[in-house]
Short mmCIF file of C-alpha atoms (C1' of nucleotides) in Angstrom, two decimals:
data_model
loop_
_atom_site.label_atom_id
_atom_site.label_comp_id
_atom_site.label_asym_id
_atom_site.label_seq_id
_atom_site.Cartn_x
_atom_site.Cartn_y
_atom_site.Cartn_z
CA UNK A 28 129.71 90.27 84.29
CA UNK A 29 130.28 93.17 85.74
CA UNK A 30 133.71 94.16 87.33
CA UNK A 31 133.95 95.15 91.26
CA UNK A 32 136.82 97.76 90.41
CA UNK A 33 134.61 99.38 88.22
CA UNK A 34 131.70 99.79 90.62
CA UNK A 35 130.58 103.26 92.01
CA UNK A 36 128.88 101.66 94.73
CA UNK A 37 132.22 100.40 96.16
CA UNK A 38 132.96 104.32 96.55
CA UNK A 39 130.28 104.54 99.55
CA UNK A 40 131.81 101.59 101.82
CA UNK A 41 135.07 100.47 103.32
CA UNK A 42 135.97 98.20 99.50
CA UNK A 43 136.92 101.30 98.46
CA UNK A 44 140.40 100.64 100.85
CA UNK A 45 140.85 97.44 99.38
CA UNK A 46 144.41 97.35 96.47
CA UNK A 47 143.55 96.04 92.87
CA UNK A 48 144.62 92.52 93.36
CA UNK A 49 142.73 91.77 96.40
CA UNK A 50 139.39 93.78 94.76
CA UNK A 51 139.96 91.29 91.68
CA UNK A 52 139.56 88.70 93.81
CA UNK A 53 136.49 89.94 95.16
CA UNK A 54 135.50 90.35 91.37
CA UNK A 55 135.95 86.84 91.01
CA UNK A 56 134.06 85.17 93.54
CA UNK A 57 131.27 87.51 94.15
CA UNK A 58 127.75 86.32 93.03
CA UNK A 59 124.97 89.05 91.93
CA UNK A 60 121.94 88.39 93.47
CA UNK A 61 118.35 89.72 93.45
CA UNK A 62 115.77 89.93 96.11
CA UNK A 63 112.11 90.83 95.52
CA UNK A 64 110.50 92.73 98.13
CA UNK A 65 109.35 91.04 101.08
CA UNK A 66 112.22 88.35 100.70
CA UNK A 67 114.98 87.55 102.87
CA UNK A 68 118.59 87.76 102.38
CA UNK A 69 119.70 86.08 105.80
CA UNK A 70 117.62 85.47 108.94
CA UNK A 71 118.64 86.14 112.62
CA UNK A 72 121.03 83.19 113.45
CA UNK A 73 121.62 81.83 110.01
CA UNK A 74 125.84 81.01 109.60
CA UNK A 75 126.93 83.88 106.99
CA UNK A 76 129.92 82.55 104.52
CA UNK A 77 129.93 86.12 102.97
CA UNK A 78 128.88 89.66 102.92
CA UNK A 79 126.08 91.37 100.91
CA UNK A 80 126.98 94.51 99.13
CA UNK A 81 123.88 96.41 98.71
CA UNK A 82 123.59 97.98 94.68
CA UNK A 83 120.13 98.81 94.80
CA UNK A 84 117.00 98.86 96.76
CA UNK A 85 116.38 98.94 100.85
CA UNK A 86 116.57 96.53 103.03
CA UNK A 87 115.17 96.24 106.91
CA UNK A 88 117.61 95.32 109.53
CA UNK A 89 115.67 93.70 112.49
CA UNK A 90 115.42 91.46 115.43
CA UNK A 91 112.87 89.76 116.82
CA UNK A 92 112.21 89.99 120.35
CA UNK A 93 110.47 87.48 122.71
CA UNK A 94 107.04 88.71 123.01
CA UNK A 95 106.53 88.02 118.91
CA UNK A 96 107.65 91.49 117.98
CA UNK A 97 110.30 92.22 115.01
CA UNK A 98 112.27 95.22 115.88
CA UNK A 99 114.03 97.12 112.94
CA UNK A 100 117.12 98.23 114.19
CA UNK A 101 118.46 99.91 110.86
CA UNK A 102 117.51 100.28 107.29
CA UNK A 103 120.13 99.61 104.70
CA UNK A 104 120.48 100.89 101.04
CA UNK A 105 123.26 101.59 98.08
CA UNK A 106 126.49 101.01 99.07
CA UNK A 107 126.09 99.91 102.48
CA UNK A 108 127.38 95.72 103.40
CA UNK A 109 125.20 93.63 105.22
CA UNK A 110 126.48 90.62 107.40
CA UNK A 111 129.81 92.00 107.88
CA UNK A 112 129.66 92.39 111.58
CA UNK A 113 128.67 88.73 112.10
CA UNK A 114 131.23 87.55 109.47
CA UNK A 115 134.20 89.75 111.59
CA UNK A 116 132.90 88.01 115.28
CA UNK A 117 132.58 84.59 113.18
CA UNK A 118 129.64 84.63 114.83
CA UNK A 119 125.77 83.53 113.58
CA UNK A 120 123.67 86.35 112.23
CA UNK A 121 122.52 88.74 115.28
CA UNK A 122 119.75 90.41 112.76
CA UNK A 123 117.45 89.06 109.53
CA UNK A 124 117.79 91.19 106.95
CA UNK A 125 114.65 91.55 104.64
CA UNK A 126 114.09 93.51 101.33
CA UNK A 127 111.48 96.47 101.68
CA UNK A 128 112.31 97.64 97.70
CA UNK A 129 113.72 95.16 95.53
CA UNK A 130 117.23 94.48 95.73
CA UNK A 131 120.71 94.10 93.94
CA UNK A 132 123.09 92.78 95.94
CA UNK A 133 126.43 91.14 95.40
CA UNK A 134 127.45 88.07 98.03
CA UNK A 135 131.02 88.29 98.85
CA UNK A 136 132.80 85.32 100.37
CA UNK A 137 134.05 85.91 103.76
CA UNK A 138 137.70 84.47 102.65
CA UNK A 139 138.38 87.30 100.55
CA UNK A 140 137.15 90.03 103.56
CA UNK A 141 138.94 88.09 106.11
CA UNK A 142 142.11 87.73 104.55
CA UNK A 143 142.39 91.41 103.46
CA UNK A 144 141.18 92.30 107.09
CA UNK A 145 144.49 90.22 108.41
CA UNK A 146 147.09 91.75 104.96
CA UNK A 147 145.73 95.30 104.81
CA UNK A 148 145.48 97.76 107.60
CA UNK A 149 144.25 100.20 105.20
CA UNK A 150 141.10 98.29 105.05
CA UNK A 151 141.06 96.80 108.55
CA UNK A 152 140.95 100.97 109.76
CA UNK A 153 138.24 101.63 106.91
CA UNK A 154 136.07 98.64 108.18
CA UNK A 155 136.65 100.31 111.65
CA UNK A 156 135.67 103.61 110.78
CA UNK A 157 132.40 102.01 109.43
CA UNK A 158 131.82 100.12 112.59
CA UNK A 159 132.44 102.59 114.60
CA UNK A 160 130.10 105.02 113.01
CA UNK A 161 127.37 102.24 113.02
CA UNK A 162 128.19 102.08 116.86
CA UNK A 163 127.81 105.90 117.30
CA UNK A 164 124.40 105.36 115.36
CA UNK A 165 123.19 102.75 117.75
CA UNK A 166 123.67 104.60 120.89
CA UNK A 167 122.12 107.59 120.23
CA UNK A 168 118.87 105.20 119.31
CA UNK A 169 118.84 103.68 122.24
CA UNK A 170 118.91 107.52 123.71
CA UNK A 171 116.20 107.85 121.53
CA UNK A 172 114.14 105.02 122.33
CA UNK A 173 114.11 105.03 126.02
CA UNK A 174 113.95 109.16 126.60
CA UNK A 175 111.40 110.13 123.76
CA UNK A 176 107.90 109.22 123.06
CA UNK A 177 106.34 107.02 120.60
CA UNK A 178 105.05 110.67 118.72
CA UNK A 179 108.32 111.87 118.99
CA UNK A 180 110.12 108.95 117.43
CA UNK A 181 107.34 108.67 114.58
CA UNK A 182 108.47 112.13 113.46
CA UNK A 183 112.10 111.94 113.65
CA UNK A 184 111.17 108.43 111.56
CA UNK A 185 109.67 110.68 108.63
CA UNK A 186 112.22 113.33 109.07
CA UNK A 187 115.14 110.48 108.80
CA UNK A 188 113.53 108.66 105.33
CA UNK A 189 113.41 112.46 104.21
CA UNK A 190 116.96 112.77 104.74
CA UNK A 191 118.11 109.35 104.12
CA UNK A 192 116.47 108.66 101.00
CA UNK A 193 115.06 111.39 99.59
CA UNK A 194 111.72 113.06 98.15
CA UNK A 195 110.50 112.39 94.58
CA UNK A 196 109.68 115.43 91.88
CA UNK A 197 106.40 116.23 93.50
CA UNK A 198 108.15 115.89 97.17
CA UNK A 199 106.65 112.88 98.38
CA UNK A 200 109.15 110.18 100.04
CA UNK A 201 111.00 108.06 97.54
CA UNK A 202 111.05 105.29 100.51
CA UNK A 203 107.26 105.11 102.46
CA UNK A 204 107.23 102.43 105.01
CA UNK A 205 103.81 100.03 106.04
CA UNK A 206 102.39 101.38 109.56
CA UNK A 207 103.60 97.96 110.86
CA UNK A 208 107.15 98.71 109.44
CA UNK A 209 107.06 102.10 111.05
CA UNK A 210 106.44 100.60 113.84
CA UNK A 211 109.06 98.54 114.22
CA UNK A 212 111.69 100.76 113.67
CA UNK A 213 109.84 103.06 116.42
CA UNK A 214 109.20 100.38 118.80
CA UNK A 215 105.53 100.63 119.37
CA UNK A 216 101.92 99.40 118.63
CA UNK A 217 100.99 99.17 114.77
CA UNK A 218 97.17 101.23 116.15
CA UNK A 219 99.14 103.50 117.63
CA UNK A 220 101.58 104.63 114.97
CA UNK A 221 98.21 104.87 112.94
CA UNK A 222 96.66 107.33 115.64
CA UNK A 223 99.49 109.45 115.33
CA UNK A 224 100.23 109.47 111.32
CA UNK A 225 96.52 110.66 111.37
CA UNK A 226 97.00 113.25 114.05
CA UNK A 227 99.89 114.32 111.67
CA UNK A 228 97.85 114.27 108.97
CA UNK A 229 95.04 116.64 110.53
CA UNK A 230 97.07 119.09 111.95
CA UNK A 231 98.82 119.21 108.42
CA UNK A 232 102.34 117.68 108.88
CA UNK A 233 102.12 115.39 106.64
CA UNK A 234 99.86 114.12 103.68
CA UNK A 235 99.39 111.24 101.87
CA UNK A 236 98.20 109.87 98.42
CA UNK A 237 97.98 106.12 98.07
CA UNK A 238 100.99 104.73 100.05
CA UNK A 239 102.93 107.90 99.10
CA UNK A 240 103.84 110.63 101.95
CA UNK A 241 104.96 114.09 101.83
CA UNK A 242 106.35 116.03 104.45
CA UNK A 243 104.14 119.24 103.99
CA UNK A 244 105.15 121.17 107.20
CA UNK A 245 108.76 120.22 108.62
CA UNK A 246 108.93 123.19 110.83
CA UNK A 247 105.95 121.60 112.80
CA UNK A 248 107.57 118.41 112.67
CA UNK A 249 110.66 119.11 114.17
CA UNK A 250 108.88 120.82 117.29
CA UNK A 251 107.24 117.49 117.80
CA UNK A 252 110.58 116.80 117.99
CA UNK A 253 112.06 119.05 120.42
CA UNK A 254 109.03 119.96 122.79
CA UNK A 255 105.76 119.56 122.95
CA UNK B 19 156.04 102.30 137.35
CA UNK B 20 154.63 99.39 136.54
CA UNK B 21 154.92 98.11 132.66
CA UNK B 22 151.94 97.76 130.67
CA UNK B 23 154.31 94.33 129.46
CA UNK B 24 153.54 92.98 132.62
CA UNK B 25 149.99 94.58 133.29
CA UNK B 26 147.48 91.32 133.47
CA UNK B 27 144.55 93.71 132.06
CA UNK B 28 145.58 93.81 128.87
CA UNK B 29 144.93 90.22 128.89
CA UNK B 30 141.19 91.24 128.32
CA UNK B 31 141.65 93.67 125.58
CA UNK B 32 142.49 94.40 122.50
CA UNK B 33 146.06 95.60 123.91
CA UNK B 34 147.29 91.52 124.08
CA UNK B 35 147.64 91.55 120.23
CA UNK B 36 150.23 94.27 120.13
CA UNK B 37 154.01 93.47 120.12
CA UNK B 38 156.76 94.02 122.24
CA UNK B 39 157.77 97.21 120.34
CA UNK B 40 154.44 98.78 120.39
CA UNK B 41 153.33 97.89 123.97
CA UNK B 42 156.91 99.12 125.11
CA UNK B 43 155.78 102.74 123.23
CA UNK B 44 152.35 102.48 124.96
CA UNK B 45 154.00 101.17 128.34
CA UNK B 46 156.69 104.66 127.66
CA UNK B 47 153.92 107.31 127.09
CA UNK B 48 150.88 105.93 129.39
CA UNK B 49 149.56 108.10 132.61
CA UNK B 50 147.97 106.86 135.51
CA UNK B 51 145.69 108.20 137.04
CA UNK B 52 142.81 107.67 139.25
CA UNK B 53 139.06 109.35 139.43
CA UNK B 54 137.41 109.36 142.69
CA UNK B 55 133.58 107.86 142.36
CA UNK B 56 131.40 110.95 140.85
CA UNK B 57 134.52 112.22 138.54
CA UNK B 58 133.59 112.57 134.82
CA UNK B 59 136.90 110.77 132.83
CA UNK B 60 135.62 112.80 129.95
CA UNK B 61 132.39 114.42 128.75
CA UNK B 62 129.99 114.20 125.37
CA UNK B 63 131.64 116.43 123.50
CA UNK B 64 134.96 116.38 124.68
CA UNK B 65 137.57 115.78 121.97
CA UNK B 66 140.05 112.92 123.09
CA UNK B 67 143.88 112.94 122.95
CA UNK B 68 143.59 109.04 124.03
CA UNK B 69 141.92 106.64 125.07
CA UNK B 70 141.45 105.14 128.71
CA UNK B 71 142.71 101.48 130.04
CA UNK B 72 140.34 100.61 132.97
CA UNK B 73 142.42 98.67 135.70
CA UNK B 74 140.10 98.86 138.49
CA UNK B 75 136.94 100.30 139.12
CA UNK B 76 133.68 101.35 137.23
CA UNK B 77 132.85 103.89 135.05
CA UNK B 78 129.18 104.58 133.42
CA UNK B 79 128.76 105.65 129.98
CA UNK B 80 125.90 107.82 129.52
CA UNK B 81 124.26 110.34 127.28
CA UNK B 82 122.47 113.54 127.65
CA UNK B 83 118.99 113.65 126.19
CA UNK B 84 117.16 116.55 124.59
CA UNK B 85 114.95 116.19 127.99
CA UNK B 86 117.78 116.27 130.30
CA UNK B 87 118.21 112.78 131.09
CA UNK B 88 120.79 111.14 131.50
CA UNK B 89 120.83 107.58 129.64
CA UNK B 90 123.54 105.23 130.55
CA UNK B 91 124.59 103.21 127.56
CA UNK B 92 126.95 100.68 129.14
CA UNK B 93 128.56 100.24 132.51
CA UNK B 94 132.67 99.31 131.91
CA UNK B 95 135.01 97.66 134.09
CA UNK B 96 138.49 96.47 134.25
CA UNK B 97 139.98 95.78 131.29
CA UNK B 98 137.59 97.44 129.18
CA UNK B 99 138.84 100.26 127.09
CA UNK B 100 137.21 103.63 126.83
CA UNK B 101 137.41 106.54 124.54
CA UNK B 102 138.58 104.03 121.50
CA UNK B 103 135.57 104.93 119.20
CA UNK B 104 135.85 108.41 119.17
CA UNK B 105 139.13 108.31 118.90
CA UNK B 106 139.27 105.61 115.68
CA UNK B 107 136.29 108.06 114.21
CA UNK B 108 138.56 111.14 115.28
CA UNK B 109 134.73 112.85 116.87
CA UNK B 110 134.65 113.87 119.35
CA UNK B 111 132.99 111.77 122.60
CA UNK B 112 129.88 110.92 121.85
CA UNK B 113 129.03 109.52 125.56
CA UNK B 114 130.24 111.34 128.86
CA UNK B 115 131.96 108.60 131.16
CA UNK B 116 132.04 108.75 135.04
CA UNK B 117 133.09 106.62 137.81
CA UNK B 118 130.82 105.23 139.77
CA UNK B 119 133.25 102.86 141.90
CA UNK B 120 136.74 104.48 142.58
CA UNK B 121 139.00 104.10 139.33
CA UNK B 122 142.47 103.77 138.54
CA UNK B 123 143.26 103.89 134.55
CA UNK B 124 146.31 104.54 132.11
CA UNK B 125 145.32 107.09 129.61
CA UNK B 126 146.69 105.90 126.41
CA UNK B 127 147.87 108.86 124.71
CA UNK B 128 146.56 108.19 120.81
CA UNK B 129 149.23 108.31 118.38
CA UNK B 130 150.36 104.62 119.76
CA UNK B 131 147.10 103.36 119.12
CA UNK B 132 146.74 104.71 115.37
CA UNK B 133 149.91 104.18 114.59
CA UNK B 134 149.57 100.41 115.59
CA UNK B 135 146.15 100.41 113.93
CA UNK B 136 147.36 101.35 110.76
CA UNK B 137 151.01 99.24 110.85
CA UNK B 138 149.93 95.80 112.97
CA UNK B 139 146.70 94.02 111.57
CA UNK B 140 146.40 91.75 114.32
CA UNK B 141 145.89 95.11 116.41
CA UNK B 142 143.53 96.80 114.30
CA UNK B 143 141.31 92.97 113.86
CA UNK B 144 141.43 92.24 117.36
CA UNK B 145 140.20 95.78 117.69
CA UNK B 146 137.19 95.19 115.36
CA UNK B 147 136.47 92.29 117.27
CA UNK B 148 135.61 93.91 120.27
CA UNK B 149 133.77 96.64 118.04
CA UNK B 150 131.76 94.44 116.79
CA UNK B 151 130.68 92.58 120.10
CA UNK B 152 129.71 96.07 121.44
CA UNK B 153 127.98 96.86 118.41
CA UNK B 154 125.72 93.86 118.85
CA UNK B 155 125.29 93.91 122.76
CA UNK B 156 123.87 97.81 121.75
CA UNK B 157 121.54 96.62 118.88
CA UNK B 158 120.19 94.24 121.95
CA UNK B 159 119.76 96.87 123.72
CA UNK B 160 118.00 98.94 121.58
CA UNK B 161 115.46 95.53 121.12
CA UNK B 162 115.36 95.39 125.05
CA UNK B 163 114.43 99.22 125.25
CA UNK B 164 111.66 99.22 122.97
CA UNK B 165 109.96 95.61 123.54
CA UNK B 166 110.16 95.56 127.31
CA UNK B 167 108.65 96.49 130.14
CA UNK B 168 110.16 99.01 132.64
CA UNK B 169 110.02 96.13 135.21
CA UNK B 170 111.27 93.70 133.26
CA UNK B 171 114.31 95.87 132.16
CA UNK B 172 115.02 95.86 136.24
CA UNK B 173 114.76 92.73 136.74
CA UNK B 174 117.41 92.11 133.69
CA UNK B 175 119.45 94.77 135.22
CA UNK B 176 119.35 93.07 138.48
CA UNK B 177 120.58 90.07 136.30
CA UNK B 178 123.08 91.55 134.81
CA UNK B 179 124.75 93.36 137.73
CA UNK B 180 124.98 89.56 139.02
CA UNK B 181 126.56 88.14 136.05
CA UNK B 182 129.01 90.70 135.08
CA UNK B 183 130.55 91.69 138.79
CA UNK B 184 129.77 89.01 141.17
CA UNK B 185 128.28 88.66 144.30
CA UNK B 186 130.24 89.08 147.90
CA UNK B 187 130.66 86.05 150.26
CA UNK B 188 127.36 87.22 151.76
CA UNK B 189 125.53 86.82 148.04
CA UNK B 190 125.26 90.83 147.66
CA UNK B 191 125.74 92.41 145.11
CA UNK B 192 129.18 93.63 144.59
CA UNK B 193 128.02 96.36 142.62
CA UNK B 194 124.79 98.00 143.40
CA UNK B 195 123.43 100.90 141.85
CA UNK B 196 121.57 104.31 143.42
CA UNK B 197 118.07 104.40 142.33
CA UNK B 198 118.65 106.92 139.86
CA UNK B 199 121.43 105.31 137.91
CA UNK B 200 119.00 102.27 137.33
CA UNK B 201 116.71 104.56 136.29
CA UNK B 202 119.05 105.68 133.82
CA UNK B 203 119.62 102.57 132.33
CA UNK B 204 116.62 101.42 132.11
CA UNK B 205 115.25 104.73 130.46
CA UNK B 206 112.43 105.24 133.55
CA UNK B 207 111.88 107.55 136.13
CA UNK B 208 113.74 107.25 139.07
CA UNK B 209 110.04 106.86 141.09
CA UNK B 210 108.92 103.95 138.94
CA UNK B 211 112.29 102.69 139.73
CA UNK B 212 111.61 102.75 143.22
CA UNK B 213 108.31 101.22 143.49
CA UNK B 214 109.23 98.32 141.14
CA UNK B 215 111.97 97.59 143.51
CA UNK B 216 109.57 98.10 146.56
CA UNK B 217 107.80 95.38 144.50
CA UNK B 218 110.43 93.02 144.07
CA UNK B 219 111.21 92.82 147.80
CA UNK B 220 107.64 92.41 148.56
CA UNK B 221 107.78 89.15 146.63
CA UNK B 222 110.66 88.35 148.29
CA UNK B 223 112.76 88.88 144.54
CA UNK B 224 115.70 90.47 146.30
CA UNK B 225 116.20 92.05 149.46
CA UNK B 226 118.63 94.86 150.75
CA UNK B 227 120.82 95.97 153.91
CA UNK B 228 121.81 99.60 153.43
CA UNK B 229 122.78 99.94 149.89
CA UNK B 230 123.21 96.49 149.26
CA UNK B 231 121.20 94.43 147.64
CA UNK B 232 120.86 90.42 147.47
CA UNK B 233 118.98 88.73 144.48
CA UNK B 234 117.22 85.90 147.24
CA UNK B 235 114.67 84.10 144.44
CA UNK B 236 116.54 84.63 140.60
CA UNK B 237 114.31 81.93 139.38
CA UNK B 238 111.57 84.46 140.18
CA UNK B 239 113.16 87.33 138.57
CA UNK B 240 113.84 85.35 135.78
CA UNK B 241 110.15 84.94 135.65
CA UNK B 242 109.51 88.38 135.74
CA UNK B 243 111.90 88.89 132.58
CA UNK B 244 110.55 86.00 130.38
CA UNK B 245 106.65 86.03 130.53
CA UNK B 246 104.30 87.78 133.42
"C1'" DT C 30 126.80 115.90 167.23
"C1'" DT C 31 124.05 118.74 164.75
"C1'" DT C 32 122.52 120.13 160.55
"C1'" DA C 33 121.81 120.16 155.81
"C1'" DA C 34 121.46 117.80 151.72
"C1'" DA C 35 120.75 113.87 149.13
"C1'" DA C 36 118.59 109.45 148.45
"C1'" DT C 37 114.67 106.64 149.20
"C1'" DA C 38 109.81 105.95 149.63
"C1'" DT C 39 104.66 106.40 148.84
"C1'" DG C 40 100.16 108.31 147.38
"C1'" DA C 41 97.26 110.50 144.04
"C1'" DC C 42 96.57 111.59 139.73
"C1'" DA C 43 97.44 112.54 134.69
"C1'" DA C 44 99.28 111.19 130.44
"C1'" DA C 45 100.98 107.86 127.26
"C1'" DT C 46 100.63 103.57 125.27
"C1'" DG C 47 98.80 98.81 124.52
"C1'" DT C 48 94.99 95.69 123.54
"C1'" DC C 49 90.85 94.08 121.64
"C1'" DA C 50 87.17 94.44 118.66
"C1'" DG C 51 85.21 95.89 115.02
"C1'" DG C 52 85.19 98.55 110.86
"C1'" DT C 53 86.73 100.42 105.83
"C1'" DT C 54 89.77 100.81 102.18
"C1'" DT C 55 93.31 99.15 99.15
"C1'" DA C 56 95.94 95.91 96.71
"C1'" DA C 57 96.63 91.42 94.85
"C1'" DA C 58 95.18 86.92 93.08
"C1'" DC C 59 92.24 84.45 90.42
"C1'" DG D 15 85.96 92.12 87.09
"C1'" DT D 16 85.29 89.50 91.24
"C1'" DT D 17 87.04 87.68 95.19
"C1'" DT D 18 90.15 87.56 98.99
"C1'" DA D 19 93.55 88.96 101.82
"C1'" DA D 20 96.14 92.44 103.62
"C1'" DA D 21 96.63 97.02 105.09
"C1'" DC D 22 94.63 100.80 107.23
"C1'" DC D 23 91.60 103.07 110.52
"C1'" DT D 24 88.80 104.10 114.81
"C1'" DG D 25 86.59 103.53 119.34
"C1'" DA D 26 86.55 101.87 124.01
"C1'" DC D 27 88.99 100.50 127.57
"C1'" DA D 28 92.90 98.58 130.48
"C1'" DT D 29 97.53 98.98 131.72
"C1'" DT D 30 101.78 101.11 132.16
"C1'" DT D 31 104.43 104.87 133.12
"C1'" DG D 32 105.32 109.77 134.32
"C1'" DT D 33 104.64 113.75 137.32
"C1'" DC D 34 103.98 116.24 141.42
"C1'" DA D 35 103.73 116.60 146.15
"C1'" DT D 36 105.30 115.21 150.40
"C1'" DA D 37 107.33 112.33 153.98
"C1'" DT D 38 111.02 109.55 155.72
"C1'" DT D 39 115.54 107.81 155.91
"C1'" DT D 40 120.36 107.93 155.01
"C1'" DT D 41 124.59 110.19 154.11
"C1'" DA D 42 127.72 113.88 154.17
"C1'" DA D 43 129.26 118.31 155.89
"C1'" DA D 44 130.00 121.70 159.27
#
DNA sequence: TTTAAAATATGACAAATGTCAGGTTTAAAC
DNA sequence: GTTTAAACCTGACATTTGTCATATTTTAAA
């Protein structure tokens, strides 16, 4: 089995503030996991007793609201911890978290995060940072959401999975969401994301092959972005 | 001047879990001060030396968007601290505050509050508490922003205004808002603000006298929030 | 008090977005 | 390979929301 202090992955999150005795703990009582696509690694209210440290893959953080709809708050990948916010309020999960690429992850306990939360302010502060970086995130979507329109969020959402996870050799996205998933994390109708991905399309934005996209004009992107 | 030892706010903050040493430093190198309603505490941007102890008042947290619009993220009262994220991320403010009921506050100057971060891990876990109850009160937000309408974002508002500061003896709202400010947090235009409200008193929702305004049927609103 | 400015209000219309109903294409299961 | 289900697409239309123009009321300033 592989050994937490010799992870990279830890060198993207706040267990890289954690000492070598309480990370060999961590070693010893974390569980790998997999998750196929489309699987869930904890739904919205479920009791966490642990964390999920995210090796590989993407995974959709999202809520469900009353009228039916699942809003995606957040998409997770390498290196990033899942559940820790609802393991620190000792409080049931706010948000499911579902696999849109197949997943490693590694389940820590919440003893060993909790106790190293109350021993070591070194990682307390690093857990902070993170938290308050994810709180800086979700205010300026909320900006987002109320003061720009639906086109104006669907480009920002291609620029952002450019950014976030890249473009492959022939400079399509390495992470392509369904319509429905776009629009989720947009906050709109599935029909109407489609409307605009093929206004995009036509006025040469974007392109796609199969269920791949490429970004073919980003300077016209980003003005759908700024005016209009 | 009074000692933050003896100050009852801190009973609602993160503040109670510091000792007698630190809240003596704090207590030693505190300002008071007070902002008339329609003066900024700080602005986006803005890099903090502190953060700000609310001990009466309001204050509005808001953010500039690309259009010019003001969105307000969160409305903060006594007891609530402001200022702490950006200054635990050392960025600079990512939201402007500004009263909106007369204020007094103790600016905190910041080395107290790092130091104690990084020496006293009550402190810093108490602090991530709160963090993370903000952070999930904004990823409800964003669900609220995208999935609802305008009008029932009011009527929540309405709701909420009740809940977190109270009605006078009379049942009015002891906090009311202009027009525009509800506009601003419920990401709308101050004239669809006003005819929804129009609205409500026409069904006999709420009613006003001068500024004030008295939720007369909640069970109605409430309607107006769940279904149609 | 008078005056000016800001806040509130309403109508008319345009633009954005949602809904429903039917398609076609693509991917997955058998 | 055939079948079946899911994903994608498009049109027509209803609804919601924004914008502009203007009027009234309230508040603040002179």
């Amino acid at each position: 089995m592989s050994r937490c202090e010799n992870c990279i992955i830890r060198q993207f999150n706040s267990l890289r503030a954690m000492n070598k005795e309480e990370l060999k703990k961590v070693s010893d009582t974390k569980i790998s996991k997999t998750y196929k696509k489309g699987e869930a690694i904890f739904e919205e209210g479920e009791r966490l007793d642990g964390v999920f440290c995210v090796r590989e893959g993407v995974s959709k953080l999202s809520k469900l609201s009353a009228n039916g709809k699942d809003q995606i708050i957040k998409l997770a990948t390498k290196g990033e911890i899942l559940g820790q916010r609802s393991v620190i309020a000792e409080e049931s999960a706010n948000l499911s978290a579902v696999a849109i690429k197949d997943m490693d992850v590694c389940f820590i306990p919440k003893e060993s995060i909790l106790h190293t939360l109350n021993t070591n302010p070194n990682f307390a502060v690093e857990v902070l940072r993170h938290m308050a970086n994810d709180l800086r995130e979700a205010d300026d979507v909320i900006v987002n959401m109320s003061q720009k329109t639906v086109k104006q969020r669907i480009a920002e959402a291609f620029i952002y999975l450019k950014d976030s996870f890249g473009e492959d050799s022939d400079g399509f996205l390495k992470l392509s969401l369904s319509r429905e998933d776009m629009s989720n994390v947009v906050g709109t109708a599935t029909e109407s994301t489609i409307r605009i991905i093929s206004e995009f399309k036509k006025k040469g934005m974007i392109e796609t092959k199969g269920k791949k996209v490429k970004i073919s004009n980003l300077t016209k992107l980003q003005s759908v972005i700024s005016g209009l």
